[in-house]
Short mmCIF file of N, CA and C in Angstrom, two decimals:
data_model
loop_
_atom_site.label_atom_id
_atom_site.label_comp_id
_atom_site.label_asym_id
_atom_site.label_seq_id
_atom_site.Cartn_x
_atom_site.Cartn_y
_atom_site.Cartn_z
N MET W 121 3.54 -32.86 -18.02
CA MET W 121 2.88 -32.22 -16.89
C MET W 121 3.82 -32.26 -15.69
N PRO W 122 4.02 -31.11 -15.02
CA PRO W 122 4.94 -31.10 -13.88
C PRO W 122 4.40 -31.93 -12.71
N ASP W 123 5.33 -32.51 -11.99
CA ASP W 123 4.90 -33.30 -10.85
C ASP W 123 4.57 -32.38 -9.67
N LYS W 124 4.10 -32.98 -8.60
CA LYS W 124 3.63 -32.22 -7.45
C LYS W 124 4.75 -31.38 -6.84
N GLU W 125 5.95 -31.93 -6.76
CA GLU W 125 7.07 -31.20 -6.18
C GLU W 125 7.42 -29.97 -7.01
N GLU W 126 7.41 -30.10 -8.33
CA GLU W 126 7.70 -28.97 -9.20
C GLU W 126 6.64 -27.88 -9.05
N CYS W 127 5.40 -28.29 -8.94
CA CYS W 127 4.31 -27.33 -8.75
C CYS W 127 4.48 -26.58 -7.44
N CYS W 128 4.82 -27.31 -6.39
CA CYS W 128 5.04 -26.68 -5.08
C CYS W 128 6.20 -25.69 -5.16
N GLN W 129 7.26 -26.08 -5.85
CA GLN W 129 8.41 -25.19 -6.00
C GLN W 129 8.01 -23.92 -6.75
N GLN W 130 7.22 -24.05 -7.78
CA GLN W 130 6.78 -22.89 -8.56
C GLN W 130 5.92 -21.97 -7.70
N VAL W 131 5.03 -22.55 -6.92
CA VAL W 131 4.17 -21.75 -6.05
C VAL W 131 5.02 -21.03 -5.00
N LEU W 132 5.96 -21.75 -4.40
CA LEU W 132 6.83 -21.14 -3.40
C LEU W 132 7.66 -20.01 -4.00
N THR W 133 8.19 -20.23 -5.20
CA THR W 133 8.97 -19.20 -5.86
C THR W 133 8.12 -17.96 -6.11
N CYS W 134 6.92 -18.16 -6.58
CA CYS W 134 6.00 -17.04 -6.83
C CYS W 134 5.67 -16.31 -5.52
N ASP W 135 5.39 -17.08 -4.47
CA ASP W 135 5.08 -16.48 -3.17
C ASP W 135 6.27 -15.71 -2.61
N LEU W 136 7.47 -16.24 -2.81
CA LEU W 136 8.67 -15.54 -2.33
C LEU W 136 8.88 -14.23 -3.07
N ARG W 137 8.63 -14.24 -4.37
CA ARG W 137 8.75 -12.99 -5.14
C ARG W 137 7.74 -11.96 -4.63
N ALA W 138 6.52 -12.41 -4.41
CA ALA W 138 5.49 -11.50 -3.89
C ALA W 138 5.87 -10.99 -2.51
N LEU W 139 6.40 -11.85 -1.68
CA LEU W 139 6.83 -11.45 -0.35
C LEU W 139 7.95 -10.42 -0.42
N ARG W 140 8.89 -10.63 -1.34
CA ARG W 140 10.00 -9.69 -1.51
C ARG W 140 9.46 -8.32 -1.93
N ARG W 141 8.50 -8.31 -2.86
CA ARG W 141 7.89 -7.04 -3.28
C ARG W 141 7.20 -6.37 -2.09
N ASP W 142 6.48 -7.17 -1.31
CA ASP W 142 5.78 -6.62 -0.16
C ASP W 142 6.75 -6.07 0.87
N VAL W 143 7.85 -6.77 1.10
CA VAL W 143 8.87 -6.30 2.04
C VAL W 143 9.44 -4.97 1.56
N ASN W 144 9.69 -4.86 0.26
CA ASN W 144 10.21 -3.61 -0.28
C ASN W 144 9.21 -2.47 -0.07
N GLU W 145 7.93 -2.76 -0.24
CA GLU W 145 6.91 -1.75 0.00
C GLU W 145 6.87 -1.35 1.48
N VAL W 146 7.00 -2.31 2.36
CA VAL W 146 7.01 -2.02 3.80
C VAL W 146 8.23 -1.17 4.15
N ILE W 147 9.36 -1.47 3.55
CA ILE W 147 10.57 -0.68 3.78
C ILE W 147 10.34 0.77 3.36
N LYS W 148 9.73 0.97 2.19
CA LYS W 148 9.42 2.32 1.74
C LYS W 148 8.52 3.03 2.74
N LEU W 149 7.50 2.32 3.22
CA LEU W 149 6.58 2.88 4.20
C LEU W 149 7.31 3.26 5.48
N LEU W 150 8.16 2.38 5.96
CA LEU W 150 8.91 2.66 7.18
C LEU W 150 9.82 3.86 7.01
N LYS W 151 10.44 4.01 5.84
CA LYS W 151 11.28 5.18 5.59
C LYS W 151 10.47 6.46 5.67
N ILE W 152 9.26 6.43 5.10
CA ILE W 152 8.38 7.60 5.17
C ILE W 152 8.07 7.93 6.63
N LEU W 153 7.73 6.91 7.40
CA LEU W 153 7.38 7.13 8.80
C LEU W 153 8.58 7.60 9.62
N VAL W 154 9.76 7.05 9.37
CA VAL W 154 10.97 7.48 10.07
C VAL W 154 11.29 8.93 9.73
N ASP W 155 11.21 9.28 8.45
CA ASP W 155 11.45 10.67 8.05
C ASP W 155 10.50 11.62 8.75
N GLU W 156 9.23 11.23 8.84
CA GLU W 156 8.26 12.07 9.51
C GLU W 156 8.59 12.20 11.00
N ARG W 157 8.96 11.11 11.62
CA ARG W 157 9.30 11.13 13.04
C ARG W 157 10.51 12.05 13.29
N ARG W 158 11.51 11.94 12.40
CA ARG W 158 12.69 12.79 12.54
C ARG W 158 12.32 14.26 12.40
N SER W 159 11.44 14.58 11.47
CA SER W 159 11.07 15.99 11.29
C SER W 159 10.28 16.49 12.50
N GLU W 160 9.52 15.62 13.16
CA GLU W 160 8.81 16.01 14.38
C GLU W 160 9.78 16.24 15.53
N ASP W 161 10.86 15.45 15.58
CA ASP W 161 11.83 15.53 16.66
C ASP W 161 12.88 16.61 16.44
N ALA W 162 12.95 17.17 15.23
CA ALA W 162 13.97 18.18 14.93
C ALA W 162 13.70 19.43 15.76
N PRO W 163 14.78 20.10 16.24
CA PRO W 163 14.58 21.31 17.03
C PRO W 163 14.00 22.43 16.17
N PHE W 164 13.20 23.27 16.79
CA PHE W 164 12.60 24.38 16.07
C PHE W 164 13.66 25.44 15.81
N THR W 165 13.56 26.09 14.67
CA THR W 165 14.48 27.17 14.33
C THR W 165 13.75 28.48 14.45
N SER W 166 14.50 29.57 14.43
CA SER W 166 13.88 30.88 14.54
C SER W 166 13.31 31.36 13.22
N ALA W 167 13.63 30.66 12.13
CA ALA W 167 13.11 31.04 10.82
C ALA W 167 11.61 30.78 10.80
N PRO W 168 10.87 31.67 10.16
CA PRO W 168 9.42 31.45 10.11
C PRO W 168 9.09 30.20 9.31
N ALA W 169 8.11 29.52 9.74
CA ALA W 169 7.68 28.30 9.06
C ALA W 169 6.99 28.67 7.76
N PRO W 170 7.20 27.88 6.70
CA PRO W 170 6.49 28.17 5.46
C PRO W 170 5.00 27.97 5.65
N ALA W 171 4.23 28.67 4.84
CA ALA W 171 2.78 28.54 4.93
C ALA W 171 2.40 27.09 4.65
N PRO W 172 1.56 26.51 5.49
CA PRO W 172 1.20 25.11 5.28
C PRO W 172 0.39 24.94 4.00
N ALA W 173 0.61 23.81 3.37
CA ALA W 173 -0.18 23.47 2.19
C ALA W 173 -1.59 23.15 2.64
N PRO W 174 -2.56 23.33 1.78
CA PRO W 174 -3.92 22.98 2.17
C PRO W 174 -3.97 21.52 2.61
N ALA W 175 -4.64 21.28 3.70
CA ALA W 175 -4.71 19.92 4.22
C ALA W 175 -5.51 19.03 3.27
N PRO W 176 -4.98 17.85 2.98
CA PRO W 176 -5.74 16.93 2.14
C PRO W 176 -6.96 16.41 2.91
N ALA W 177 -7.95 15.99 2.17
CA ALA W 177 -9.13 15.41 2.82
C ALA W 177 -8.70 14.20 3.62
N PRO W 178 -9.27 13.99 4.80
CA PRO W 178 -8.91 12.82 5.59
C PRO W 178 -9.13 11.54 4.80
N VAL W 179 -8.32 10.55 5.11
CA VAL W 179 -8.40 9.29 4.39
C VAL W 179 -9.80 8.70 4.50
N ASN W 180 -10.41 8.77 5.68
CA ASN W 180 -11.73 8.17 5.84
C ASN W 180 -12.75 8.82 4.91
N ASN W 181 -12.66 10.13 4.71
CA ASN W 181 -13.57 10.78 3.78
C ASN W 181 -13.29 10.32 2.36
N ARG W 182 -12.03 10.15 2.02
CA ARG W 182 -11.68 9.71 0.68
C ARG W 182 -12.18 8.29 0.44
N ARG W 183 -12.12 7.45 1.45
CA ARG W 183 -12.52 6.06 1.26
C ARG W 183 -14.01 5.94 0.99
N GLU W 184 -14.78 6.95 1.32
CA GLU W 184 -16.21 6.87 1.08
C GLU W 184 -16.53 6.75 -0.40
N VAL W 185 -15.62 7.21 -1.28
CA VAL W 185 -15.88 7.14 -2.70
C VAL W 185 -15.60 5.75 -3.26
N LEU W 186 -15.01 4.87 -2.46
CA LEU W 186 -14.70 3.53 -2.93
C LEU W 186 -15.97 2.67 -2.93
N THR W 187 -16.03 1.76 -3.89
CA THR W 187 -17.13 0.80 -3.91
C THR W 187 -16.94 -0.18 -2.75
N ASP W 188 -17.94 -0.98 -2.49
CA ASP W 188 -17.84 -1.98 -1.42
C ASP W 188 -16.67 -2.93 -1.67
N ARG W 189 -16.52 -3.39 -2.91
CA ARG W 189 -15.43 -4.33 -3.24
C ARG W 189 -14.08 -3.65 -3.10
N GLU W 190 -13.97 -2.39 -3.55
CA GLU W 190 -12.71 -1.66 -3.41
C GLU W 190 -12.36 -1.47 -1.94
N THR W 191 -13.37 -1.22 -1.12
CA THR W 191 -13.14 -1.08 0.32
C THR W 191 -12.62 -2.39 0.91
N GLU W 192 -13.20 -3.51 0.49
CA GLU W 192 -12.72 -4.81 0.97
C GLU W 192 -11.26 -5.03 0.57
N VAL W 193 -10.94 -4.73 -0.68
CA VAL W 193 -9.57 -4.91 -1.16
C VAL W 193 -8.63 -4.00 -0.38
N PHE W 194 -9.04 -2.74 -0.17
CA PHE W 194 -8.20 -1.78 0.55
C PHE W 194 -7.97 -2.23 1.99
N GLN W 195 -9.01 -2.71 2.65
CA GLN W 195 -8.87 -3.17 4.03
C GLN W 195 -7.88 -4.33 4.13
N LEU W 196 -7.88 -5.22 3.16
CA LEU W 196 -6.92 -6.33 3.17
C LEU W 196 -5.52 -5.84 2.80
N LEU W 197 -5.45 -4.86 1.91
CA LEU W 197 -4.15 -4.28 1.53
C LEU W 197 -3.43 -3.73 2.76
N VAL W 198 -4.13 -2.96 3.58
CA VAL W 198 -3.47 -2.32 4.72
C VAL W 198 -3.12 -3.32 5.83
N THR W 199 -3.61 -4.56 5.72
CA THR W 199 -3.18 -5.58 6.68
C THR W 199 -1.87 -6.21 6.26
N GLY W 200 -1.41 -5.87 5.04
CA GLY W 200 -0.13 -6.39 4.56
C GLY W 200 -0.25 -7.58 3.64
N MET W 201 -1.47 -7.91 3.23
CA MET W 201 -1.65 -9.05 2.34
C MET W 201 -1.11 -8.75 0.95
N SER W 202 -0.60 -9.77 0.28
CA SER W 202 -0.17 -9.65 -1.11
C SER W 202 -1.40 -9.67 -2.01
N ASN W 203 -1.21 -9.30 -3.28
CA ASN W 203 -2.32 -9.36 -4.23
C ASN W 203 -2.88 -10.78 -4.33
N HIS W 204 -1.97 -11.74 -4.34
CA HIS W 204 -2.39 -13.14 -4.43
C HIS W 204 -3.26 -13.53 -3.23
N GLN W 205 -2.82 -13.13 -2.03
CA GLN W 205 -3.57 -13.45 -0.82
C GLN W 205 -4.93 -12.76 -0.81
N ILE W 206 -4.96 -11.50 -1.25
CA ILE W 206 -6.23 -10.77 -1.31
C ILE W 206 -7.18 -11.49 -2.27
N GLY W 207 -6.66 -11.87 -3.42
CA GLY W 207 -7.49 -12.57 -4.40
C GLY W 207 -8.07 -13.86 -3.85
N ARG W 208 -7.22 -14.64 -3.18
CA ARG W 208 -7.70 -15.90 -2.60
C ARG W 208 -8.76 -15.64 -1.54
N ARG W 209 -8.54 -14.65 -0.70
CA ARG W 209 -9.50 -14.34 0.37
C ARG W 209 -10.85 -13.91 -0.19
N LEU W 210 -10.82 -13.12 -1.28
CA LEU W 210 -12.07 -12.59 -1.83
C LEU W 210 -12.65 -13.43 -2.96
N GLY W 211 -11.91 -14.46 -3.37
CA GLY W 211 -12.40 -15.31 -4.45
C GLY W 211 -12.35 -14.64 -5.81
N ILE W 212 -11.35 -13.78 -6.02
CA ILE W 212 -11.17 -13.11 -7.30
C ILE W 212 -9.74 -13.35 -7.78
N THR W 213 -9.50 -13.10 -9.06
CA THR W 213 -8.16 -13.33 -9.60
C THR W 213 -7.20 -12.25 -9.15
N GLU W 214 -5.92 -12.58 -9.20
CA GLU W 214 -4.89 -11.61 -8.85
C GLU W 214 -4.94 -10.41 -9.80
N ARG W 215 -5.26 -10.64 -11.05
CA ARG W 215 -5.38 -9.55 -12.03
C ARG W 215 -6.50 -8.60 -11.64
N THR W 216 -7.62 -9.15 -11.15
CA THR W 216 -8.73 -8.31 -10.71
C THR W 216 -8.31 -7.49 -9.50
N VAL W 217 -7.54 -8.09 -8.60
CA VAL W 217 -7.03 -7.36 -7.44
C VAL W 217 -6.19 -6.18 -7.92
N LYS W 218 -5.29 -6.44 -8.87
CA LYS W 218 -4.43 -5.36 -9.38
C LYS W 218 -5.26 -4.24 -10.00
N ASN W 219 -6.28 -4.61 -10.75
CA ASN W 219 -7.14 -3.60 -11.35
C ASN W 219 -7.85 -2.78 -10.27
N LYS W 220 -8.37 -3.45 -9.26
CA LYS W 220 -9.03 -2.75 -8.16
C LYS W 220 -8.06 -1.81 -7.46
N LEU W 221 -6.82 -2.28 -7.23
CA LEU W 221 -5.84 -1.45 -6.54
C LEU W 221 -5.50 -0.20 -7.35
N HIS W 222 -5.35 -0.35 -8.65
CA HIS W 222 -5.06 0.83 -9.48
C HIS W 222 -6.20 1.85 -9.40
N THR W 223 -7.43 1.35 -9.37
CA THR W 223 -8.58 2.24 -9.24
C THR W 223 -8.58 2.92 -7.88
N ILE W 224 -8.27 2.15 -6.84
CA ILE W 224 -8.21 2.70 -5.48
C ILE W 224 -7.13 3.77 -5.40
N TYR W 225 -5.93 3.48 -5.92
CA TYR W 225 -4.83 4.46 -5.88
C TYR W 225 -5.25 5.76 -6.55
N ARG W 226 -5.92 5.66 -7.70
CA ARG W 226 -6.36 6.85 -8.41
C ARG W 226 -7.37 7.63 -7.57
N LYS W 227 -8.32 6.91 -6.98
CA LYS W 227 -9.38 7.57 -6.21
C LYS W 227 -8.85 8.26 -4.95
N ILE W 228 -7.86 7.67 -4.31
CA ILE W 228 -7.36 8.29 -3.07
C ILE W 228 -6.13 9.16 -3.31
N GLY W 229 -5.71 9.24 -4.57
CA GLY W 229 -4.64 10.18 -4.92
C GLY W 229 -3.24 9.74 -4.54
N VAL W 230 -2.95 8.45 -4.67
CA VAL W 230 -1.61 7.96 -4.37
C VAL W 230 -1.07 7.22 -5.59
N SER W 231 0.24 6.95 -5.55
CA SER W 231 0.84 6.30 -6.71
C SER W 231 1.13 4.82 -6.50
N GLY W 232 0.95 4.31 -5.30
CA GLY W 232 1.24 2.89 -5.10
C GLY W 232 0.87 2.40 -3.72
N ARG W 233 1.20 1.15 -3.50
CA ARG W 233 0.85 0.41 -2.30
C ARG W 233 1.38 1.08 -1.02
N ALA W 234 2.67 1.39 -1.00
CA ALA W 234 3.29 1.96 0.20
C ALA W 234 2.66 3.30 0.54
N GLU W 235 2.43 4.11 -0.46
CA GLU W 235 1.84 5.43 -0.23
C GLU W 235 0.40 5.29 0.28
N ALA W 236 -0.34 4.34 -0.26
CA ALA W 236 -1.72 4.12 0.20
C ALA W 236 -1.73 3.69 1.67
N ILE W 237 -0.82 2.80 2.03
CA ILE W 237 -0.74 2.33 3.42
C ILE W 237 -0.31 3.47 4.32
N ALA W 238 0.70 4.23 3.89
CA ALA W 238 1.18 5.36 4.70
C ALA W 238 0.06 6.36 4.92
N GLN W 239 -0.69 6.67 3.87
CA GLN W 239 -1.79 7.61 3.99
C GLN W 239 -2.86 7.07 4.94
N HIS W 240 -3.14 5.80 4.84
CA HIS W 240 -4.15 5.18 5.71
C HIS W 240 -3.77 5.32 7.18
N PHE W 241 -2.48 5.15 7.47
CA PHE W 241 -2.02 5.21 8.86
C PHE W 241 -1.61 6.61 9.28
N GLY W 242 -1.92 7.61 8.46
CA GLY W 242 -1.76 8.99 8.89
C GLY W 242 -0.44 9.65 8.57
N ALA W 243 0.38 9.07 7.71
CA ALA W 243 1.62 9.74 7.31
C ALA W 243 1.25 10.98 6.52
N PRO W 244 2.11 11.99 6.54
CA PRO W 244 1.79 13.25 5.83
C PRO W 244 1.71 13.03 4.33
N ASP W 245 0.98 13.90 3.67
CA ASP W 245 0.84 13.86 2.22
C ASP W 245 2.18 14.23 1.61
N ARG W 246 2.74 13.39 0.75
CA ARG W 246 4.04 13.63 0.15
C ARG W 246 3.93 14.38 -1.17
N HIS W 247 2.75 14.82 -1.57
CA HIS W 247 2.55 15.53 -2.82
C HIS W 247 2.45 17.03 -2.58
N ASP W 248 3.13 17.54 -1.55
CA ASP W 248 3.02 18.94 -1.22
C ASP W 248 4.09 19.80 -1.88
N GLY W 249 4.86 19.22 -2.80
CA GLY W 249 5.85 19.98 -3.51
C GLY W 249 7.20 20.02 -2.82
N SER W 250 7.31 19.47 -1.61
CA SER W 250 8.59 19.47 -0.92
C SER W 250 9.47 18.37 -1.47
N SER W 251 10.75 18.58 -1.39
CA SER W 251 11.68 17.55 -1.88
C SER W 251 12.30 16.82 -0.71
N ASP W 252 12.62 15.57 -0.90
CA ASP W 252 13.21 14.76 0.17
C ASP W 252 14.72 14.79 0.09
#
C-alpha cells in the first residue's frame, strides 16, 4: 500500500495533467477570441460581403434543453473547473462528469470544452463552413 507521500504525489500529478489539459483548452479559446477580434478590427474592403450564414440559436435558448444536472455541470465548466473539480463539487464521479459533458456538447452543437466555453461567451459559430 502506498504511503501518504506517494498518494499525494499521485494526486498532484493527476491534478497537474488536468490543469495542463485545461490550459490547452483555454489557449484554444483565446485563439478563437483573438481571431474574432482581429476580424472585427480588419479594415473594410470594397468587395461585397458574403451572404451571412443563418444565425445559430442563442446559447441561452440552447441551454434550455439541458437537464438540471447538465446545466449545473455546464455552469461549472464555464468557470474553468476541471472534470475532477466539477465531480467533487457535485458529488459525482469524474466519469459521470465526462458523460454529462459529452451529452451537453451534443445538445449545444459543439465538439469540445473550448468550443462550448467560446459559444457561451459569445464567440462566433465556427461551423459556418469558413476555413481558418
